Short mmCIF file of C-alpha atoms in Angstrom, two decimals:
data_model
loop_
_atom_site.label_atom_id
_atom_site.label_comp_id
_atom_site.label_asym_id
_atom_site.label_seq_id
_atom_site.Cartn_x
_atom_site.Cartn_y
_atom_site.Cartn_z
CA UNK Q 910 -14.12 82.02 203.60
CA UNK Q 911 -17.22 80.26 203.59
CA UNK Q 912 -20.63 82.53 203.81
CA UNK Q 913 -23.69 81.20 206.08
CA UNK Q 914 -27.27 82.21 205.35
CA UNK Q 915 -28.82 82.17 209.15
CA UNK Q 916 -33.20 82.36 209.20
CA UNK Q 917 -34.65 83.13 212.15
CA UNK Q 918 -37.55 80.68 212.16
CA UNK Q 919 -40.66 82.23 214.66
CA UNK Q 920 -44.13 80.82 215.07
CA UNK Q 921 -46.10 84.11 214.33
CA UNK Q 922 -49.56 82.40 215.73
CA UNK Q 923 -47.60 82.40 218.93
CA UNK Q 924 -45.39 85.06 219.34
CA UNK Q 925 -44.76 86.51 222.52
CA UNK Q 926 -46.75 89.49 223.27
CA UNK Q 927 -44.77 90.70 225.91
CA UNK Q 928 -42.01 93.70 224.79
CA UNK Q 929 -38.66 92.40 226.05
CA UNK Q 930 -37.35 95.94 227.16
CA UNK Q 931 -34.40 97.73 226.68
CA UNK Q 932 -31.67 95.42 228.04
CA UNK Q 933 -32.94 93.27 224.89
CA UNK Q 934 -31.90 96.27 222.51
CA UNK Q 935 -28.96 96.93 224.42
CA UNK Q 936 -27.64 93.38 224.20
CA UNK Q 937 -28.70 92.89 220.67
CA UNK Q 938 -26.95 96.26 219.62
CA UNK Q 939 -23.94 95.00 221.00
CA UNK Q 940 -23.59 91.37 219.88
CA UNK Q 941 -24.40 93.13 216.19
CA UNK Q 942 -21.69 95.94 216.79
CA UNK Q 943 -19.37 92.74 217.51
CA UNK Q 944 -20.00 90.61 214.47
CA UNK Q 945 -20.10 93.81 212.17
CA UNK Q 946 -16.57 94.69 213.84
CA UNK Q 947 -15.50 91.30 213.96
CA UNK Q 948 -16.26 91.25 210.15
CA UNK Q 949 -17.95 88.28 209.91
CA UNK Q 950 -22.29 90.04 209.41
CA UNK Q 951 -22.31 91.12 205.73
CA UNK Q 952 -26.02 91.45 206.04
CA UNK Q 953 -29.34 91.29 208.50
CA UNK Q 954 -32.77 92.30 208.04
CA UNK Q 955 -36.17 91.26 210.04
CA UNK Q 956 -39.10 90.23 207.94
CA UNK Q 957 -42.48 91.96 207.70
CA UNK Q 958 -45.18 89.62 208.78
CA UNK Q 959 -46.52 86.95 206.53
CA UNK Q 960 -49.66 89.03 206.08
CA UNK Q 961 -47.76 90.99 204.12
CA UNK Q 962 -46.47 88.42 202.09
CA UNK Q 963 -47.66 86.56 199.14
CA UNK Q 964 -46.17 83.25 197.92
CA UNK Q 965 -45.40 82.44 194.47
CA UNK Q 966 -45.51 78.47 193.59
CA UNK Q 967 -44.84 76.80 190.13
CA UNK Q 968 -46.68 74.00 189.55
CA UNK Q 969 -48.36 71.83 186.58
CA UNK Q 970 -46.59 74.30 184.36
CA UNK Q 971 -47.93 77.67 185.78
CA UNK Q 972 -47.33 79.87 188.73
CA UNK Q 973 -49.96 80.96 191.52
CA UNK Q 974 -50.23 83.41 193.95
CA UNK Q 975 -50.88 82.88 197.75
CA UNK Q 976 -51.42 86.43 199.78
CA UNK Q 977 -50.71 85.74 203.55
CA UNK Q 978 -51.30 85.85 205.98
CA UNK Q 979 -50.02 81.64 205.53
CA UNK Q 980 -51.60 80.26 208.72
CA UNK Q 981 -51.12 76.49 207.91
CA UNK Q 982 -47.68 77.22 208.56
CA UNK Q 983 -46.24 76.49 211.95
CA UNK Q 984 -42.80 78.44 211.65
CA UNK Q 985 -42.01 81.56 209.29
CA UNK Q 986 -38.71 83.10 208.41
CA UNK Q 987 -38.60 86.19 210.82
CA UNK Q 988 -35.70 87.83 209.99
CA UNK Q 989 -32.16 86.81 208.48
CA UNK Q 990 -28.33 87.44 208.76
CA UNK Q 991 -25.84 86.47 206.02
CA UNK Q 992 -22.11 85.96 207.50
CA UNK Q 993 -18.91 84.81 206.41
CA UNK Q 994 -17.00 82.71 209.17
CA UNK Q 995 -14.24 80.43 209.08
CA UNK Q 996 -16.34 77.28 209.43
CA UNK Q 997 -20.11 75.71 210.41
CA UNK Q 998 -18.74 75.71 213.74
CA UNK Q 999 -18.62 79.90 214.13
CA UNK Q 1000 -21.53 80.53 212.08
CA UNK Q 1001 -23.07 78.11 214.75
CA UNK Q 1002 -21.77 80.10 217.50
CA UNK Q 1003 -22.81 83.06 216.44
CA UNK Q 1004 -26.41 81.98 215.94
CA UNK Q 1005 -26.05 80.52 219.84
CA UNK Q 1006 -25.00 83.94 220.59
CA UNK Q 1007 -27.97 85.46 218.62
CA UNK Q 1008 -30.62 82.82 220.28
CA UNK Q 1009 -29.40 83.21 223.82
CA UNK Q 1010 -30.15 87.66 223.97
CA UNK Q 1011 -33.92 85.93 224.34
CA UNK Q 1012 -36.11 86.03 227.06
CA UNK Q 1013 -35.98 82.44 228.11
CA UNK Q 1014 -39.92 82.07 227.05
CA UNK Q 1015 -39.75 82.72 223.75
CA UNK Q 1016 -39.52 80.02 220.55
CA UNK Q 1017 -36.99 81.49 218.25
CA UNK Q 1018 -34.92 78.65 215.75
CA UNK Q 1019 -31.62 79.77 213.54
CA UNK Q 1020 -31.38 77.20 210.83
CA UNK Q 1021 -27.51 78.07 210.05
CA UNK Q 1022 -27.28 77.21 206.11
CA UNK Q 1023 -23.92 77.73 203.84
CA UNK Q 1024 -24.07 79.33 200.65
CA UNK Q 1025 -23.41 76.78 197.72
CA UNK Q 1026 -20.31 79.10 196.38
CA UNK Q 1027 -20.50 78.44 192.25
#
């Protein structure tokens, strides 16, 4: 079976300040309990913010170092799942799934990616 890398793209300029209370961790907790039962989540993390991050780029033949905060950026990778599912099609529902345990005001993006298998 195929594997899916899902990011969870945020904008971390904007982020919503309000906490989204406990029915959030309660309906979260359970839609993870179902895809770890289900056997499909082989993996899933958040991210620290970017200000904790530093970027490493290769270019003209040498590589530099970027500490974040990374501002000029409109979206950052938030967090991450890696699953294996049948098809695009079930990775995409899951990431539905995932997206609609948010408040309806919030900006959150799953860009659903499968793994090039060597």
């Amino acid at each position: 079976m195929p594997r899916y890398l899902t990011m969870i793209r945020i904008d971390e300029q904007n982020a919503p300040a309000d906490n989204p209370g406990p029915e959030f961790d309660e309906r979260m907790g359970a839609l993870l309990e179902e895809i770890t039962k289900a056997g499909v989540m082989l993996d899933t993390a958040g991210l620290t913010p970017t200000s904790e991050g530093t970027r490493a780029t290769w270019s003209g033949g040498k590589v530099s170092y970027t500490d974040g905060p990374f501002t000029e950026s409109k979206e950052v990778v938030g967090g991450y799942s890696l699953i294996q599912a049948k098809d695009k099609a079930e990775a995409l529902e899951w990431a539905k799934r995932f997206l609609e345990i948010h408040p309806a005001h919030w900006n959150v993006t799953a860009e659903v990616r499968e793994i090039a298998e060597a």
